[in-house]
Short mmCIF file of C-alpha atoms in Angstrom, two decimals:
data_model
loop_
_atom_site.label_atom_id
_atom_site.label_comp_id
_atom_site.label_asym_id
_atom_site.label_seq_id
_atom_site.Cartn_x
_atom_site.Cartn_y
_atom_site.Cartn_z
CA GLY A 1 -31.45 11.93 55.66
CA ILE A 2 -29.90 15.22 56.64
CA GLN A 3 -27.84 17.05 54.04
CA VAL A 4 -24.70 18.99 54.96
CA GLU A 5 -23.35 21.48 52.46
CA GLN A 6 -20.12 23.37 52.88
CA SER A 7 -18.94 26.38 50.95
CA PRO A 8 -16.73 27.28 49.30
CA PRO A 9 -15.32 23.91 48.23
CA ASP A 10 -11.89 25.43 47.65
CA LEU A 11 -10.28 28.57 49.01
CA ILE A 12 -6.86 30.06 48.35
CA LEU A 13 -5.63 32.80 50.67
CA GLN A 14 -2.56 34.89 51.11
CA GLU A 15 -1.00 34.60 54.53
CA GLY A 16 -2.54 37.14 56.89
CA ALA A 17 -5.93 37.21 55.20
CA ASN A 18 -9.24 36.46 56.94
CA SER A 19 -11.85 33.99 55.75
CA THR A 20 -15.30 32.64 56.52
CA LEU A 21 -16.34 29.06 55.86
CA ARG A 22 -20.00 28.14 55.82
CA CYS A 23 -21.91 24.98 56.69
CA ASN A 24 -25.61 24.62 55.87
CA PHE A 25 -27.66 21.70 57.11
CA SER A 26 -31.14 20.60 56.14
CA ASP A 27 -32.59 19.48 59.47
CA SER A 28 -32.40 20.32 63.18
CA VAL A 29 -29.28 19.03 64.90
CA ASN A 30 -28.14 18.19 68.42
CA ASN A 31 -24.45 18.00 67.62
CA LEU A 32 -22.27 20.09 65.32
CA GLN A 33 -18.51 19.91 65.13
CA TRP A 34 -15.84 21.59 63.03
CA PHE A 35 -12.67 19.68 62.22
CA HIS A 36 -9.42 20.53 60.50
CA GLN A 37 -7.81 17.71 58.56
CA ASN A 38 -4.18 18.67 58.22
CA PRO A 39 -1.97 17.65 55.29
CA TRP A 40 -0.87 14.58 57.28
CA GLY A 41 -4.46 13.38 57.48
CA GLN A 42 -5.10 14.01 61.15
CA LEU A 43 -8.61 15.14 62.13
CA ILE A 44 -8.22 17.92 64.65
CA ASN A 45 -11.21 19.00 66.72
CA LEU A 46 -11.78 22.72 66.36
CA PHE A 47 -15.19 23.34 67.88
CA TYR A 48 -18.09 21.45 69.34
CA ILE A 49 -20.82 24.00 68.70
CA PRO A 50 -24.44 22.83 68.27
CA SER A 51 -25.47 26.43 68.99
CA GLY A 52 -23.98 29.78 69.95
CA THR A 53 -20.54 31.28 69.45
CA LYS A 54 -17.11 30.13 70.55
CA GLN A 55 -13.62 31.48 70.05
CA ASN A 56 -10.24 29.84 70.25
CA GLY A 57 -7.33 32.08 69.34
CA ARG A 58 -7.55 33.12 65.69
CA LEU A 59 -10.52 30.83 65.10
CA SER A 60 -14.12 31.38 66.04
CA ALA A 61 -17.37 29.68 65.15
CA THR A 62 -21.03 30.56 65.25
CA THR A 63 -23.98 28.22 64.85
CA VAL A 64 -27.48 29.58 64.31
CA ALA A 65 -29.42 26.39 64.85
CA THR A 66 -32.82 27.92 64.07
CA GLU A 67 -31.57 28.97 60.64
CA ARG A 68 -29.59 25.76 60.11
CA TYR A 69 -26.14 27.07 59.45
CA SER A 70 -22.76 27.42 61.06
CA LEU A 71 -19.82 29.67 60.22
CA LEU A 72 -16.13 29.17 60.90
CA TYR A 73 -14.00 32.32 60.93
CA ILE A 74 -10.26 32.20 60.44
CA SER A 75 -8.41 35.44 61.06
CA SER A 76 -4.82 36.32 60.14
CA SER A 77 -4.42 33.01 58.35
CA GLN A 78 -1.11 31.15 58.48
CA THR A 79 0.35 28.50 56.19
CA THR A 80 -0.25 25.95 58.93
CA ASP A 81 -3.99 26.58 58.54
CA SER A 82 -3.87 24.79 55.19
CA GLY A 83 -5.87 21.59 54.91
CA VAL A 84 -9.50 20.55 54.69
CA TYR A 85 -12.11 21.91 57.07
CA PHE A 86 -15.08 19.66 57.76
CA CYS A 87 -18.39 20.43 59.34
CA ALA A 88 -20.24 17.43 60.78
CA VAL A 89 -23.65 17.14 62.41
CA VAL A 90 -25.93 14.67 64.15
CA SER A 91 -29.55 15.31 63.28
CA ASP A 92 -32.23 15.22 65.97
CA GLY A 93 -33.81 12.29 64.20
CA GLY A 94 -30.57 10.53 63.40
CA SER A 95 -28.70 7.68 65.05
CA GLN A 96 -26.86 8.85 68.12
CA GLY A 97 -23.26 9.60 67.37
CA ASN A 98 -23.74 9.22 63.63
CA LEU A 99 -21.86 12.31 62.53
CA ILE A 100 -22.83 13.26 58.99
CA PHE A 101 -19.92 15.05 57.36
CA GLY A 102 -19.98 17.69 54.69
CA LYS A 103 -17.60 17.39 51.75
CA GLY A 104 -15.24 19.91 53.28
CA THR A 105 -13.59 23.18 52.30
CA LYS A 106 -10.03 22.80 51.06
CA LEU A 107 -7.99 25.78 52.25
CA SER A 108 -4.58 26.66 50.88
CA VAL A 109 -2.72 29.50 52.55
CA LYS A 110 0.18 30.87 50.49
CA PRO A 111 3.21 32.53 52.11
CA ASP B 1 -0.76 10.97 76.01
CA THR B 2 -2.66 10.00 72.88
CA ALA B 3 -6.39 10.05 73.58
CA VAL B 4 -7.51 7.78 70.73
CA SER B 5 -4.80 5.62 69.25
CA GLN B 6 -4.93 3.29 66.27
CA THR B 7 -2.52 0.67 65.01
CA PRO B 8 -1.21 0.21 62.45
CA LYS B 9 -1.11 3.66 60.84
CA TYR B 10 -0.27 2.20 57.45
CA LEU B 11 -1.22 -1.19 56.07
CA VAL B 12 -0.39 -2.49 52.60
CA THR B 13 -1.70 -5.92 51.71
CA GLN B 14 -2.82 -8.15 48.87
CA MET B 15 -6.38 -8.79 47.73
CA GLY B 16 -7.97 -11.71 49.53
CA ASN B 17 -6.00 -11.30 52.75
CA ASP B 18 -7.50 -10.76 56.20
CA LYS B 19 -6.34 -7.83 58.32
CA SER B 20 -7.15 -6.10 61.59
CA ILE B 21 -6.92 -2.53 62.84
CA LYS B 22 -6.83 -1.90 66.56
CA CYS B 23 -8.17 1.11 68.44
CA GLU B 24 -7.83 2.15 72.06
CA GLN B 25 -9.08 5.24 73.90
CA ASN B 26 -7.92 6.46 77.30
CA LEU B 27 -10.58 9.13 77.71
CA GLY B 28 -12.93 6.99 79.77
CA HIS B 29 -15.60 7.31 77.09
CA ASP B 30 -18.48 4.88 76.78
CA THR B 31 -18.96 4.97 73.04
CA MET B 32 -16.57 4.17 70.18
CA TYR B 33 -16.92 4.35 66.42
CA TRP B 34 -15.33 3.39 63.13
CA TYR B 35 -15.49 5.84 60.25
CA LYS B 36 -14.22 5.37 56.69
CA GLN B 37 -12.71 8.10 54.54
CA ASP B 38 -12.66 7.32 50.83
CA SER B 39 -10.34 8.59 48.13
CA LYS B 40 -12.48 11.72 47.70
CA LYS B 41 -12.06 12.54 51.40
CA PHE B 42 -15.68 11.72 52.16
CA LEU B 43 -16.14 10.50 55.77
CA LYS B 44 -18.90 8.10 56.73
CA ILE B 45 -19.73 6.08 59.83
CA MET B 46 -19.41 2.31 59.71
CA PHE B 47 -20.06 1.12 63.27
CA SER B 48 -20.78 2.41 66.76
CA TYR B 49 -20.36 0.55 70.04
CA ASN B 50 -21.55 1.60 73.47
CA ASN B 51 -19.99 -0.21 76.39
CA LYS B 52 -19.21 -3.24 74.19
CA GLU B 53 -22.68 -3.32 72.61
CA LEU B 54 -23.24 -2.68 68.89
CA ILE B 55 -25.39 0.43 68.42
CA ILE B 56 -24.93 1.47 64.79
CA ASN B 57 -24.19 -0.84 61.91
CA GLU B 58 -24.39 1.06 58.65
CA THR B 59 -24.58 -0.71 55.33
CA VAL B 60 -21.20 -2.32 55.46
CA PRO B 61 -20.25 -5.67 53.87
CA ASN B 62 -20.22 -8.47 56.43
CA ARG B 63 -16.55 -8.97 55.59
CA PHE B 64 -16.08 -6.15 58.12
CA SER B 65 -16.48 -7.28 61.70
CA PRO B 66 -15.95 -4.97 64.67
CA LYS B 67 -15.03 -6.42 68.05
CA SER B 68 -15.09 -4.64 71.38
CA PRO B 69 -13.42 -6.61 74.18
CA ASP B 70 -14.05 -3.76 76.62
CA LYS B 71 -15.30 -0.21 76.40
CA ALA B 72 -11.80 1.19 75.87
CA HIS B 73 -11.10 -0.92 72.79
CA LEU B 74 -12.79 -1.32 69.43
CA ASN B 75 -11.03 -3.36 66.79
CA LEU B 76 -11.92 -3.76 63.12
CA HIS B 77 -11.32 -7.02 61.33
CA ILE B 78 -11.64 -7.23 57.56
CA ASN B 79 -11.85 -10.56 55.71
CA SER B 80 -11.13 -11.23 52.05
CA LEU B 81 -9.87 -7.74 51.32
CA GLU B 82 -10.92 -6.14 48.02
CA LEU B 83 -9.41 -3.27 46.05
CA GLY B 84 -12.37 -1.07 47.01
CA ASP B 85 -11.53 -1.44 50.69
CA SER B 86 -8.55 0.85 50.21
CA ALA B 87 -9.29 3.91 52.35
CA VAL B 88 -8.37 5.61 55.59
CA TYR B 89 -10.18 4.16 58.59
CA PHE B 90 -10.71 6.40 61.61
CA CYS B 91 -11.59 5.30 65.10
CA ALA B 92 -13.42 7.77 67.36
CA SER B 93 -14.93 7.95 70.81
CA SER B 94 -17.45 10.06 72.71
CA ARG B 95 -18.47 10.27 76.32
CA TYR B 96 -22.15 9.54 75.93
CA GLN B 97 -24.57 7.43 74.00
CA GLY B 98 -28.00 8.95 73.93
CA MET B 99 -29.79 12.01 72.70
CA ASP B 100 -26.57 13.99 72.72
CA THR B 101 -23.38 12.04 72.38
CA GLY B 102 -21.22 15.09 72.96
CA GLU B 103 -17.98 15.76 71.18
CA LEU B 104 -16.37 12.99 69.14
CA PHE B 105 -12.61 12.61 69.25
CA PHE B 106 -10.83 10.88 66.39
CA GLY B 107 -7.69 8.80 66.16
CA GLU B 108 -4.97 9.54 63.62
CA GLY B 109 -6.37 7.15 61.05
CA SER B 110 -5.13 3.91 59.51
CA ARG B 111 -4.41 4.04 55.79
CA LEU B 112 -5.22 0.69 54.19
CA THR B 113 -3.96 -0.01 50.68
CA VAL B 114 -5.10 -3.19 48.96
CA LEU B 115 -3.02 -4.26 45.95
#
């Protein structure tokens, strides 16, 4: 099955810093989502981005489907950005709606 | 208004008991899912229902039985609970079922602890 690898696994930032999180996947996909799991465990939708670029405030994401990767950019990080960021995909050959999750990037933003 | 809601949010029970988790979505979506997050934060699909019909049934013990009375509800019943069932269970929904299911929206999770 499709493999989803996220890097880095852990990231510690000072408040105000910028960061880039990466998601590599091993097969073509028809669905790619980024989620933020906050310290209370909630999974917050960030982007639905099987291809192209989107921006939402301080966050933006780019997926280059032909090269099988996606990037999540966080600018001017805040302590509330702390948590785990997951990339999840549905492969073209996979079961519909079967999101395959990466292991996540744990982000800690220090004041 | 909560789009995907689950109850209960926390559940502590003894081994061998039977328990249920309920899920409701008010997004008008056709497809609903159950995902499990283990102690290492790894998320994996368990079941998918489209308009009350089972679509995906991953390798899950048959002690787990999903039930969908209508397309807005997908409940999870677990028999004879074991220690290894302790996890956070997430319900989700999406508009479509087909080549592109679209964006999935998740509930807040139900943390099950089996003692």
